[in-house]
Amino acid sequence: MKRASIVIAAAAIIVTIAMGVRQAFGLFLPDMSAGLGIGRSSFGLALAIQNLLFGLVQPFVGALGDKHGAGRVVAVGTLVYIVGLIGASLATNAVGLHLSFGVLVGMALSATTFVVVLGAVGRAVPAEKRSMAFGIVTAGGSLGQFLLVPTGQLLIGELGWRLALVAMAGIVAVMFVLAIGVAGKPAVQTARGDAPTQSLKEALREAAGHRGFWLLNAGFFVCGFHIAFIATHFPAYLTDKGLGLSIGANALALVGLFNIFGSYLFGVWGDKRSKKYLLSTLYAARSVVMIAFLAAPLTPFTALAFAAAMGFLWLGTVPLTSGLIGQIFGIRYLSTLYGIVFLSHQVGSFFGAWLAGLMFDLTGSYDSIWIASVALGFMAALVHMPIPDRPVPRLRETQVKVVAT
């Protein structure tokens, strides 16, 4: 139990730093766009590339974590993260920004966030507490957003955007030490119901033939679209409407604060209730909250109320989706399978960050993206309902044998 507590704590703090720094990137949009002489679509494309690489690398990084352990993967990812941030601070044009902020930081995030560390946590805790543990780690990402978004705003104001990025690289370096807490090579065999002889190729074939796996991919695409759109463009949206960047920074921080509660509670509820129906409820609620926000007069109060509501619904998808994958397929290849689903999330993030910037440059408005976000939320609510969420036959047969002995 002591070992499990150490893994959970280290994983939560790693996610706190990695995701907290990432969630502050939207604050750099006005100053970096002006400093580099680029439009919002170019800045949005940098974050879109980051989100896409964040996803594309996930299955491979997840497989490395399943084979060699999370500690080594996190340490390498931390180094790449630092190089990416320093590279962005030295950028002089859009290409430099796309390579540093986009490619390097995107790859680094894949190695320092949920996919890798949740695999370590899943192997360290019993099945009946797994969803709650995932919720605690996910809440760490929200705590980072609450703490590091205001820190990012302060650093930009005091140091300028270039030195602010260097300072954030120093914060990221702390993860080198934290990687020790999630270190350890996964056992080939598990004692929690997985068939010990299953290979990675067999696990991939099993997931590919399961309807629920593809429905989870579809739902997580929507989650990525929502989060990237709001995290990247919401501060600028509020600034355009006359509320100022400080309200945008406070809104993102409030998203992080309320997601601490949302991630933890959805994780707890996921151990007690149907994960797929909780996911349907969460996505439908997002759409309802967006409709209410767009229908109400825009004031600092309504902007912050929207941020609080969306924050509660922000990353509750992570413990539920990862928990559902572990419930259906077991945990031996959890990082790999969740990495594939997370790739879909990041494809959605690519379009949420880039398409919103493109539509703004073309039309001068985010209206079309708000409408798309509402429609996608209701679609995601529907696709989770028919997911077959029982363990696959391989696990059920193993469990029967365990009971029989």
mmCIF file of C-alpha atoms in Angstrom:
data_model
loop_
_atom_site.group_PDB
_atom_site.id
_atom_site.type_symbol
_atom_site.label_atom_id
_atom_site.label_comp_id
_atom_site.label_asym_id
_atom_site.label_seq_id
_atom_site.Cartn_x
_atom_site.Cartn_y
_atom_site.Cartn_z
ATOM 1 C CA MET A 1 0.000 0.000 0.000
ATOM 2 C CA LYS A 2 2.922 2.333 0.754
ATOM 3 C CA ARG A 3 4.327 1.696 -2.723
ATOM 4 C CA ALA A 4 0.920 2.469 -4.274
ATOM 5 C CA SER A 5 0.734 5.774 -2.381
ATOM 6 C CA ILE A 6 4.179 6.796 -3.620
ATOM 7 C CA VAL A 7 3.280 5.953 -7.232
ATOM 8 C CA ILE A 8 -0.014 7.857 -7.035
ATOM 9 C CA ALA A 9 1.612 10.917 -5.438
ATOM 10 C CA ALA A 10 4.525 11.042 -7.901
ATOM 11 C CA ALA A 11 2.203 10.502 -10.871
ATOM 12 C CA ALA A 12 -0.158 13.253 -9.685
ATOM 13 C CA ILE A 13 2.655 15.792 -9.274
ATOM 14 C CA ILE A 14 4.166 14.889 -12.657
ATOM 15 C CA VAL A 15 0.798 15.511 -14.306
ATOM 16 C CA THR A 16 0.381 18.676 -12.222
ATOM 17 C CA ILE A 17 3.547 20.165 -13.718
ATOM 18 C CA ALA A 18 3.309 18.804 -17.267
ATOM 19 C CA MET A 19 -0.351 19.713 -17.797
ATOM 20 C CA GLY A 20 -0.202 22.908 -15.747
ATOM 21 C CA VAL A 21 2.539 24.386 -17.920
ATOM 22 C CA ARG A 22 0.730 23.245 -21.050
ATOM 23 C CA GLN A 23 -2.564 24.850 -20.020
ATOM 24 C CA ALA A 24 -0.824 28.224 -19.707
ATOM 25 C CA PHE A 25 0.158 28.285 -23.391
ATOM 26 C CA GLY A 26 -3.041 30.093 -24.430
ATOM 27 C CA LEU A 27 -1.901 33.129 -22.406
ATOM 28 C CA PHE A 28 1.086 33.516 -24.737
ATOM 29 C CA LEU A 29 -1.095 33.941 -27.844
ATOM 30 C CA PRO A 30 -1.380 37.781 -27.922
ATOM 31 C CA ASP A 31 2.260 38.580 -27.068
ATOM 32 C CA MET A 32 3.823 35.795 -29.136
ATOM 33 C CA SER A 33 1.653 36.555 -32.155
ATOM 34 C CA ALA A 34 2.670 40.217 -32.008
ATOM 35 C CA GLY A 35 6.323 39.490 -31.212
ATOM 36 C CA LEU A 36 6.754 37.020 -34.047
ATOM 37 C CA GLY A 37 4.496 38.852 -36.486
ATOM 38 C CA ILE A 38 2.155 35.889 -37.020
ATOM 39 C CA GLY A 39 -1.634 35.488 -37.056
ATOM 40 C CA ARG A 40 -3.778 33.526 -34.656
ATOM 41 C CA SER A 41 -4.062 30.703 -37.155
ATOM 42 C CA SER A 42 -0.247 30.280 -37.114
ATOM 43 C CA PHE A 43 -0.143 30.256 -33.319
ATOM 44 C CA GLY A 44 -3.145 27.925 -33.284
ATOM 45 C CA LEU A 45 -1.368 25.671 -35.775
ATOM 46 C CA ALA A 46 1.639 25.415 -33.419
ATOM 47 C CA LEU A 47 -0.620 24.196 -30.619
ATOM 48 C CA ALA A 48 -2.534 22.021 -33.081
ATOM 49 C CA ILE A 49 0.732 20.331 -34.104
ATOM 50 C CA GLN A 50 1.562 19.969 -30.428
ATOM 51 C CA ASN A 51 -1.786 18.316 -29.749
ATOM 52 C CA LEU A 52 -1.470 16.058 -32.774
ATOM 53 C CA LEU A 53 2.058 14.906 -31.850
ATOM 54 C CA PHE A 54 0.881 14.553 -28.254
ATOM 55 C CA GLY A 55 -1.514 11.944 -29.621
ATOM 56 C CA LEU A 56 0.457 10.368 -32.478
ATOM 57 C CA VAL A 57 3.346 9.410 -30.217
ATOM 58 C CA GLN A 58 1.103 8.069 -27.427
ATOM 59 C CA PRO A 59 0.673 4.456 -28.596
ATOM 60 C CA PHE A 60 4.437 4.054 -29.001
ATOM 61 C CA VAL A 61 5.255 5.798 -25.738
ATOM 62 C CA GLY A 62 2.575 3.740 -24.010
ATOM 63 C CA ALA A 63 4.140 0.556 -25.347
ATOM 64 C CA LEU A 64 7.546 1.700 -24.077
ATOM 65 C CA GLY A 65 6.019 2.373 -20.676
ATOM 66 C CA ASP A 66 4.405 -1.072 -20.631
ATOM 67 C CA LYS A 67 7.758 -2.654 -21.512
ATOM 68 C CA HIS A 68 10.390 -0.571 -19.689
ATOM 69 C CA GLY A 69 8.417 1.248 -16.980
ATOM 70 C CA ALA A 70 7.121 4.789 -16.619
ATOM 71 C CA GLY A 71 10.184 6.262 -14.871
ATOM 72 C CA ARG A 72 12.551 6.105 -17.828
ATOM 73 C CA VAL A 73 9.917 7.384 -20.230
ATOM 74 C CA VAL A 74 9.056 10.357 -17.993
ATOM 75 C CA ALA A 75 12.751 11.278 -17.593
ATOM 76 C CA VAL A 76 13.355 11.358 -21.360
ATOM 77 C CA GLY A 77 10.102 13.231 -21.907
ATOM 78 C CA THR A 78 11.135 15.844 -19.335
ATOM 79 C CA LEU A 79 14.368 16.518 -21.211
ATOM 80 C CA VAL A 80 12.525 16.961 -24.513
ATOM 81 C CA TYR A 81 9.961 19.238 -22.810
ATOM 82 C CA ILE A 82 12.739 21.524 -21.523
ATOM 83 C CA VAL A 83 14.405 21.705 -24.948
ATOM 84 C CA GLY A 84 11.039 22.512 -26.560
ATOM 85 C CA LEU A 85 10.259 25.379 -24.189
ATOM 86 C CA ILE A 86 13.714 26.906 -24.516
ATOM 87 C CA GLY A 87 13.499 26.501 -28.285
ATOM 88 C CA ALA A 88 10.169 28.358 -28.299
ATOM 89 C CA SER A 89 11.737 31.174 -26.278
ATOM 90 C CA LEU A 90 14.366 31.556 -29.021
ATOM 91 C CA ALA A 91 11.928 31.338 -31.960
ATOM 92 C CA THR A 92 11.983 34.177 -34.501
ATOM 93 C CA ASN A 93 9.238 33.036 -36.873
ATOM 94 C CA ALA A 94 6.314 30.674 -37.259
ATOM 95 C CA VAL A 95 8.483 27.748 -38.385
ATOM 96 C CA GLY A 96 10.612 27.918 -35.245
ATOM 97 C CA LEU A 97 7.463 28.067 -33.131
ATOM 98 C CA HIS A 98 5.939 25.077 -34.912
ATOM 99 C CA LEU A 99 9.090 22.978 -34.403
ATOM 100 C CA SER A 100 9.589 23.877 -30.727
ATOM 101 C CA PHE A 101 6.129 24.569 -29.302
ATOM 102 C CA GLY A 102 4.579 22.120 -31.723
ATOM 103 C CA VAL A 103 6.783 19.105 -32.417
ATOM 104 C CA LEU A 104 9.099 18.940 -29.389
ATOM 105 C CA VAL A 105 6.615 19.929 -26.681
ATOM 106 C CA GLY A 106 3.968 17.700 -28.243
ATOM 107 C CA MET A 107 6.227 14.640 -28.095
ATOM 108 C CA ALA A 108 7.326 15.540 -24.577
ATOM 109 C CA LEU A 109 3.751 15.758 -23.322
ATOM 110 C CA SER A 110 3.053 12.252 -24.595
ATOM 111 C CA ALA A 111 5.788 10.930 -22.291
ATOM 112 C CA THR A 112 4.980 12.955 -19.179
ATOM 113 C CA THR A 113 1.196 12.848 -18.814
ATOM 114 C CA PHE A 114 -1.727 10.497 -18.415
ATOM 115 C CA VAL A 115 -0.973 7.561 -20.687
ATOM 116 C CA VAL A 116 2.387 6.660 -19.171
ATOM 117 C CA VAL A 117 1.734 7.448 -15.505
ATOM 118 C CA LEU A 118 -1.757 5.921 -15.413
ATOM 119 C CA GLY A 119 -0.270 2.635 -16.584
ATOM 120 C CA ALA A 120 2.073 2.692 -13.582
ATOM 121 C CA VAL A 121 -0.785 3.610 -11.240
ATOM 122 C CA GLY A 122 -3.076 0.929 -12.666
ATOM 123 C CA ARG A 123 -0.510 -1.742 -11.901
ATOM 124 C CA ALA A 124 0.060 -0.438 -8.373
ATOM 125 C CA VAL A 125 -3.541 -0.344 -7.065
ATOM 126 C CA PRO A 126 -6.284 -3.001 -6.814
ATOM 127 C CA ALA A 127 -9.057 -3.021 -9.405
ATOM 128 C CA GLU A 128 -11.760 -1.833 -6.997
ATOM 129 C CA LYS A 129 -9.824 1.396 -6.302
ATOM 130 C CA ARG A 130 -8.388 1.956 -9.761
ATOM 131 C CA SER A 131 -10.897 4.521 -11.043
ATOM 132 C CA MET A 132 -10.534 6.622 -7.889
ATOM 133 C CA ALA A 133 -6.721 6.497 -8.183
ATOM 134 C CA PHE A 134 -6.982 7.592 -11.812
ATOM 135 C CA GLY A 135 -9.217 10.447 -10.666
ATOM 136 C CA ILE A 136 -6.635 11.601 -8.123
ATOM 137 C CA VAL A 137 -3.885 11.669 -10.765
ATOM 138 C CA THR A 138 -6.164 13.448 -13.231
ATOM 139 C CA ALA A 139 -7.004 16.029 -10.566
ATOM 140 C CA GLY A 140 -3.267 16.709 -10.422
ATOM 141 C CA GLY A 141 -3.459 18.083 -13.950
ATOM 142 C CA SER A 142 -6.200 20.427 -12.813
ATOM 143 C CA LEU A 143 -4.242 21.549 -9.765
ATOM 144 C CA GLY A 144 -1.397 22.401 -12.116
ATOM 145 C CA GLN A 145 -3.751 24.463 -14.248
ATOM 146 C CA PHE A 146 -5.019 26.303 -11.152
ATOM 147 C CA LEU A 147 -1.489 27.030 -9.899
ATOM 148 C CA LEU A 148 0.565 27.439 -13.068
ATOM 149 C CA VAL A 149 -1.805 29.429 -15.294
ATOM 150 C CA PRO A 150 -1.685 32.433 -12.911
ATOM 151 C CA THR A 151 2.057 31.807 -12.555
ATOM 152 C CA GLY A 152 2.384 31.969 -16.334
ATOM 153 C CA GLN A 153 0.483 35.249 -16.455
ATOM 154 C CA LEU A 154 2.721 36.677 -13.713
ATOM 155 C CA LEU A 155 5.890 35.534 -15.493
ATOM 156 C CA ILE A 156 4.778 37.033 -18.807
ATOM 157 C CA GLY A 157 4.008 40.340 -17.100
ATOM 158 C CA GLU A 158 7.276 40.478 -15.172
ATOM 159 C CA LEU A 159 9.740 38.881 -17.591
ATOM 160 C CA GLY A 160 8.172 39.011 -21.038
ATOM 161 C CA TRP A 161 7.100 35.947 -22.969
ATOM 162 C CA ARG A 162 10.610 34.728 -23.908
ATOM 163 C CA LEU A 163 12.034 34.606 -20.380
ATOM 164 C CA ALA A 164 8.700 33.335 -19.068
ATOM 165 C CA LEU A 165 9.149 30.225 -21.219
ATOM 166 C CA VAL A 166 12.664 29.722 -19.835
ATOM 167 C CA ALA A 167 11.309 29.999 -16.288
ATOM 168 C CA MET A 168 8.656 27.401 -17.081
ATOM 169 C CA ALA A 169 11.387 25.092 -18.391
ATOM 170 C CA GLY A 170 12.939 25.319 -14.923
ATOM 171 C CA ILE A 171 9.645 24.255 -13.354
ATOM 172 C CA VAL A 172 9.411 21.302 -15.746
ATOM 173 C CA ALA A 173 12.899 20.137 -14.695
ATOM 174 C CA VAL A 174 11.458 19.084 -11.307
ATOM 175 C CA MET A 175 9.941 16.069 -13.070
ATOM 176 C CA PHE A 176 13.385 14.481 -13.351
ATOM 177 C CA VAL A 177 13.237 13.760 -9.610
ATOM 178 C CA LEU A 178 9.581 12.734 -9.650
ATOM 179 C CA ALA A 179 10.273 10.107 -12.332
ATOM 180 C CA ILE A 180 11.878 7.987 -9.606
ATOM 181 C CA GLY A 181 8.484 7.617 -7.931
ATOM 182 C CA VAL A 182 6.906 5.916 -10.960
ATOM 183 C CA ALA A 183 9.991 3.902 -11.911
ATOM 184 C CA GLY A 184 10.011 0.129 -12.127
ATOM 185 C CA LYS A 185 9.739 -2.345 -14.972
ATOM 186 C CA PRO A 186 6.222 -3.832 -15.317
ATOM 187 C CA ALA A 187 5.915 -7.527 -14.544
ATOM 188 C CA VAL A 188 5.245 -9.785 -17.500
ATOM 189 C CA GLN A 189 2.557 -11.518 -15.472
ATOM 190 C CA THR A 190 -0.084 -9.850 -13.307
ATOM 191 C CA ALA A 191 -2.172 -11.085 -10.431
ATOM 192 C CA ARG A 192 -5.277 -9.097 -11.228
ATOM 193 C CA GLY A 193 -7.074 -11.233 -13.753
ATOM 194 C CA ASP A 194 -5.117 -10.660 -16.942
ATOM 195 C CA ALA A 195 -4.219 -13.703 -19.013
ATOM 196 C CA PRO A 196 -0.429 -13.860 -18.559
ATOM 197 C CA THR A 197 0.310 -15.253 -22.010
ATOM 198 C CA GLN A 198 -1.272 -12.471 -24.057
ATOM 199 C CA SER A 199 1.156 -10.665 -26.358
ATOM 200 C CA LEU A 200 0.970 -7.030 -27.405
ATOM 201 C CA LYS A 201 -0.071 -8.061 -30.908
ATOM 202 C CA GLU A 202 -2.900 -10.161 -29.490
ATOM 203 C CA ALA A 203 -3.999 -7.298 -27.236
ATOM 204 C CA LEU A 204 -4.158 -4.931 -30.204
ATOM 205 C CA ARG A 205 -6.120 -7.456 -32.261
ATOM 206 C CA GLU A 206 -8.545 -8.004 -29.391
ATOM 207 C CA ALA A 207 -9.162 -4.259 -28.960
ATOM 208 C CA ALA A 208 -9.515 -3.658 -32.697
ATOM 209 C CA GLY A 209 -12.285 -6.259 -32.851
ATOM 210 C CA HIS A 210 -14.225 -4.738 -29.963
ATOM 211 C CA ARG A 211 -16.978 -2.239 -30.869
ATOM 212 C CA GLY A 212 -16.653 -0.390 -27.580
ATOM 213 C CA PHE A 213 -13.000 0.426 -28.222
ATOM 214 C CA TRP A 214 -13.897 2.392 -31.361
ATOM 215 C CA LEU A 215 -16.814 4.130 -29.662
ATOM 216 C CA LEU A 216 -14.428 5.263 -26.913
ATOM 217 C CA ASN A 217 -12.148 6.631 -29.634
ATOM 218 C CA ALA A 218 -15.046 8.614 -31.110
ATOM 219 C CA GLY A 219 -16.051 10.050 -27.753
ATOM 220 C CA PHE A 220 -12.524 11.029 -26.776
ATOM 221 C CA PHE A 221 -12.126 12.905 -30.090
ATOM 222 C CA VAL A 222 -14.873 15.227 -28.902
ATOM 223 C CA CYS A 223 -13.224 15.700 -25.515
ATOM 224 C CA GLY A 224 -10.011 16.803 -27.207
ATOM 225 C CA PHE A 225 -11.850 19.217 -29.510
ATOM 226 C CA HIS A 226 -13.608 20.907 -26.586
ATOM 227 C CA ILE A 227 -10.540 21.212 -24.368
ATOM 228 C CA ALA A 228 -8.146 22.488 -27.045
ATOM 229 C CA PHE A 229 -10.624 25.076 -28.322
ATOM 230 C CA ILE A 230 -11.323 26.504 -24.882
ATOM 231 C CA ALA A 231 -7.773 26.273 -23.511
ATOM 232 C CA THR A 232 -6.249 27.894 -26.609
ATOM 233 C CA HIS A 233 -8.842 30.478 -27.621
ATOM 234 C CA PHE A 234 -11.078 31.276 -24.647
ATOM 235 C CA PRO A 235 -8.747 33.959 -23.161
ATOM 236 C CA ALA A 236 -8.508 35.639 -26.584
ATOM 237 C CA TYR A 237 -12.283 35.317 -27.027
ATOM 238 C CA LEU A 238 -12.887 37.156 -23.761
ATOM 239 C CA THR A 239 -10.283 39.789 -24.663
ATOM 240 C CA ASP A 240 -12.016 40.378 -28.007
ATOM 241 C CA LYS A 241 -15.277 40.911 -26.129
ATOM 242 C CA GLY A 242 -13.659 43.565 -23.935
ATOM 243 C CA LEU A 243 -13.164 41.612 -20.717
ATOM 244 C CA GLY A 244 -9.355 41.610 -20.774
ATOM 245 C CA LEU A 245 -6.666 38.949 -20.585
ATOM 246 C CA SER A 246 -6.761 38.841 -16.778
ATOM 247 C CA ILE A 247 -10.332 37.522 -16.879
ATOM 248 C CA GLY A 248 -9.168 34.904 -19.394
ATOM 249 C CA ALA A 249 -6.334 33.842 -17.106
ATOM 250 C CA ASN A 250 -8.681 33.708 -14.123
ATOM 251 C CA ALA A 251 -11.141 31.667 -16.180
ATOM 252 C CA LEU A 252 -8.508 29.067 -17.076
ATOM 253 C CA ALA A 253 -7.371 28.931 -13.466
ATOM 254 C CA LEU A 254 -10.976 28.422 -12.388
ATOM 255 C CA VAL A 255 -11.312 25.583 -14.896
ATOM 256 C CA GLY A 256 -8.349 23.962 -13.181
ATOM 257 C CA LEU A 257 -9.727 24.529 -9.684
ATOM 258 C CA PHE A 258 -13.134 23.021 -10.368
ATOM 259 C CA ASN A 259 -11.667 20.160 -12.350
ATOM 260 C CA ILE A 260 -9.823 19.063 -9.221
ATOM 261 C CA PHE A 261 -13.225 18.271 -7.752
ATOM 262 C CA GLY A 262 -14.696 16.997 -11.018
ATOM 263 C CA SER A 263 -11.859 14.614 -11.846
ATOM 264 C CA TYR A 264 -11.786 13.184 -8.331
ATOM 265 C CA LEU A 265 -15.553 12.789 -8.044
ATOM 266 C CA PHE A 266 -15.981 11.228 -11.491
ATOM 267 C CA GLY A 267 -13.181 8.842 -10.541
ATOM 268 C CA VAL A 268 -14.962 7.902 -7.308
ATOM 269 C CA TRP A 269 -18.308 7.556 -9.071
ATOM 270 C CA GLY A 270 -16.663 5.408 -11.742
ATOM 271 C CA ASP A 271 -15.857 2.763 -9.091
ATOM 272 C CA LYS A 272 -19.522 2.661 -8.042
ATOM 273 C CA ARG A 273 -21.582 3.371 -11.159
ATOM 274 C CA SER A 274 -21.600 2.639 -14.886
ATOM 275 C CA LYS A 275 -18.645 4.434 -16.437
ATOM 276 C CA LYS A 276 -20.222 4.610 -19.893
ATOM 277 C CA TYR A 277 -23.389 6.305 -18.633
ATOM 278 C CA LEU A 278 -21.351 8.726 -16.561
ATOM 279 C CA LEU A 279 -19.441 9.624 -19.741
ATOM 280 C CA SER A 280 -22.717 10.175 -21.632
ATOM 281 C CA THR A 281 -23.967 12.452 -18.869
ATOM 282 C CA LEU A 282 -20.720 14.408 -18.779
ATOM 283 C CA TYR A 283 -20.649 15.134 -22.522
ATOM 284 C CA ALA A 284 -24.322 16.128 -22.636
ATOM 285 C CA ALA A 285 -23.758 18.435 -19.676
ATOM 286 C CA ARG A 286 -20.898 20.160 -21.520
ATOM 287 C CA SER A 287 -23.211 21.018 -24.407
ATOM 288 C CA VAL A 288 -25.902 22.333 -22.079
ATOM 289 C CA VAL A 289 -23.351 24.526 -20.284
ATOM 290 C CA MET A 290 -22.118 25.963 -23.610
ATOM 291 C CA ILE A 291 -25.672 26.749 -24.721
ATOM 292 C CA ALA A 292 -26.387 28.527 -21.427
ATOM 293 C CA PHE A 293 -23.148 30.539 -21.702
ATOM 294 C CA LEU A 294 -23.829 31.656 -25.264
ATOM 295 C CA ALA A 295 -27.441 32.547 -24.463
ATOM 296 C CA ALA A 296 -26.567 34.677 -21.418
ATOM 297 C CA PRO A 297 -25.132 38.223 -21.556
ATOM 298 C CA LEU A 298 -21.327 38.116 -21.477
ATOM 299 C CA THR A 299 -20.028 39.565 -18.215
ATOM 300 C CA PRO A 300 -17.073 38.710 -15.982
ATOM 301 C CA PHE A 301 -19.497 36.727 -13.802
ATOM 302 C CA THR A 302 -20.931 34.636 -16.652
ATOM 303 C CA ALA A 303 -17.436 34.027 -18.065
ATOM 304 C CA LEU A 304 -16.159 32.754 -14.716
ATOM 305 C CA ALA A 305 -19.359 30.772 -14.050
ATOM 306 C CA PHE A 306 -18.922 29.067 -17.418
ATOM 307 C CA ALA A 307 -15.287 28.315 -16.572
ATOM 308 C CA ALA A 308 -16.296 26.785 -13.233
ATOM 309 C CA ALA A 309 -18.985 24.595 -14.810
ATOM 310 C CA MET A 310 -16.752 23.468 -17.654
ATOM 311 C CA GLY A 311 -13.949 22.889 -15.163
ATOM 312 C CA PHE A 312 -16.063 20.419 -13.241
ATOM 313 C CA LEU A 313 -16.646 18.551 -16.527
ATOM 314 C CA TRP A 314 -13.137 19.139 -17.943
ATOM 315 C CA LEU A 315 -11.088 15.966 -17.417
ATOM 316 C CA GLY A 316 -13.556 13.719 -15.646
ATOM 317 C CA THR A 317 -13.431 11.851 -18.949
ATOM 318 C CA VAL A 318 -9.896 10.614 -18.196
ATOM 319 C CA PRO A 319 -10.489 8.346 -15.156
ATOM 320 C CA LEU A 320 -13.725 7.104 -16.721
ATOM 321 C CA THR A 321 -12.274 6.367 -20.166
ATOM 322 C CA SER A 322 -9.021 4.848 -18.899
ATOM 323 C CA GLY A 323 -10.942 2.971 -16.210
ATOM 324 C CA LEU A 324 -13.324 1.581 -18.816
ATOM 325 C CA ILE A 325 -10.411 0.366 -20.947
ATOM 326 C CA GLY A 326 -8.903 -1.397 -17.925
ATOM 327 C CA GLN A 327 -12.306 -2.843 -17.016
ATOM 328 C CA ILE A 328 -12.885 -4.256 -20.496
ATOM 329 C CA PHE A 329 -9.379 -5.325 -21.539
ATOM 330 C CA GLY A 330 -7.361 -5.593 -18.295
ATOM 331 C CA ILE A 331 -4.320 -3.570 -17.278
ATOM 332 C CA ARG A 332 -1.365 -5.436 -18.805
ATOM 333 C CA TYR A 333 -1.404 -3.230 -21.900
ATOM 334 C CA LEU A 334 -3.385 -0.329 -20.445
ATOM 335 C CA SER A 335 -0.834 2.323 -21.447
ATOM 336 C CA THR A 336 -0.744 1.070 -25.024
ATOM 337 C CA LEU A 337 -4.514 0.798 -25.488
ATOM 338 C CA TYR A 338 -5.228 4.057 -23.702
ATOM 339 C CA GLY A 339 -2.490 5.625 -25.815
ATOM 340 C CA ILE A 340 -4.412 4.682 -28.962
ATOM 341 C CA VAL A 341 -7.644 6.144 -27.578
ATOM 342 C CA PHE A 342 -5.730 9.243 -26.476
ATOM 343 C CA LEU A 343 -4.487 9.628 -30.046
ATOM 344 C CA SER A 344 -8.108 10.151 -31.053
ATOM 345 C CA HIS A 345 -8.406 12.744 -28.279
ATOM 346 C CA GLN A 346 -5.434 14.616 -29.672
ATOM 347 C CA VAL A 347 -6.713 14.501 -33.253
ATOM 348 C CA GLY A 348 -9.764 16.261 -31.847
ATOM 349 C CA SER A 349 -7.438 18.679 -30.061
ATOM 350 C CA PHE A 350 -5.664 19.420 -33.342
ATOM 351 C CA PHE A 351 -8.906 20.507 -34.947
ATOM 352 C CA GLY A 352 -10.109 22.338 -31.846
ATOM 353 C CA ALA A 353 -6.966 24.489 -31.676
ATOM 354 C CA TRP A 354 -6.295 24.983 -35.387
ATOM 355 C CA LEU A 355 -9.790 25.146 -36.860
ATOM 356 C CA ALA A 356 -10.918 27.706 -34.291
ATOM 357 C CA GLY A 357 -8.006 29.973 -35.199
ATOM 358 C CA LEU A 358 -8.619 29.464 -38.908
ATOM 359 C CA MET A 359 -12.324 30.260 -38.650
ATOM 360 C CA PHE A 360 -11.541 33.374 -36.625
ATOM 361 C CA ASP A 361 -9.063 34.589 -39.235
ATOM 362 C CA LEU A 362 -11.623 33.914 -41.990
ATOM 363 C CA THR A 363 -14.752 35.249 -40.307
ATOM 364 C CA GLY A 364 -13.593 37.343 -37.354
ATOM 365 C CA SER A 365 -15.696 35.184 -35.031
ATOM 366 C CA TYR A 366 -15.666 31.926 -33.082
ATOM 367 C CA ASP A 367 -19.427 31.392 -33.532
ATOM 368 C CA SER A 368 -19.144 28.412 -35.898
ATOM 369 C CA ILE A 369 -16.791 26.615 -33.495
ATOM 370 C CA TRP A 370 -19.126 27.143 -30.549
ATOM 371 C CA ILE A 371 -21.972 25.610 -32.583
ATOM 372 C CA ALA A 372 -19.779 22.661 -33.616
ATOM 373 C CA SER A 373 -18.729 22.125 -29.995
ATOM 374 C CA VAL A 374 -22.351 21.911 -28.831
ATOM 375 C CA ALA A 375 -23.282 19.437 -31.576
ATOM 376 C CA LEU A 376 -20.232 17.263 -30.917
ATOM 377 C CA GLY A 377 -21.011 17.130 -27.194
ATOM 378 C CA PHE A 378 -24.460 15.687 -27.807
ATOM 379 C CA MET A 379 -23.009 13.234 -30.341
ATOM 380 C CA ALA A 380 -20.465 12.004 -27.795
ATOM 381 C CA ALA A 381 -23.236 11.520 -25.237
ATOM 382 C CA LEU A 382 -24.984 9.173 -27.670
ATOM 383 C CA VAL A 383 -21.994 7.082 -28.777
ATOM 384 C CA HIS A 384 -21.079 5.973 -25.249
ATOM 385 C CA MET A 385 -24.452 4.447 -24.459
ATOM 386 C CA PRO A 386 -24.134 1.234 -26.561
ATOM 387 C CA ILE A 387 -20.580 0.395 -25.405
ATOM 388 C CA PRO A 388 -20.358 -3.268 -24.236
ATOM 389 C CA ASP A 389 -18.585 -2.687 -20.929
ATOM 390 C CA ARG A 390 -18.233 -6.253 -19.629
ATOM 391 C CA PRO A 391 -14.691 -7.700 -19.453
ATOM 392 C CA VAL A 392 -13.682 -9.482 -22.646
ATOM 393 C CA PRO A 393 -14.152 -13.300 -22.679
ATOM 394 C CA ARG A 394 -10.437 -13.818 -22.028
ATOM 395 C CA LEU A 395 -10.698 -12.020 -18.682
ATOM 396 C CA ARG A 396 -13.990 -13.649 -17.721
ATOM 397 C CA GLU A 397 -12.510 -17.097 -18.318
ATOM 398 C CA THR A 398 -9.435 -16.212 -16.247
ATOM 399 C CA GLN A 399 -11.607 -14.907 -13.411
ATOM 400 C CA VAL A 400 -13.672 -18.103 -13.429
ATOM 401 C CA LYS A 401 -10.493 -20.195 -13.148
ATOM 402 C CA VAL A 402 -9.271 -18.053 -10.247
ATOM 403 C CA VAL A 403 -12.569 -18.489 -8.397
ATOM 404 C CA ALA A 404 -12.569 -22.228 -9.098
ATOM 405 C CA THR A 405 -9.124 -22.668 -7.549
#
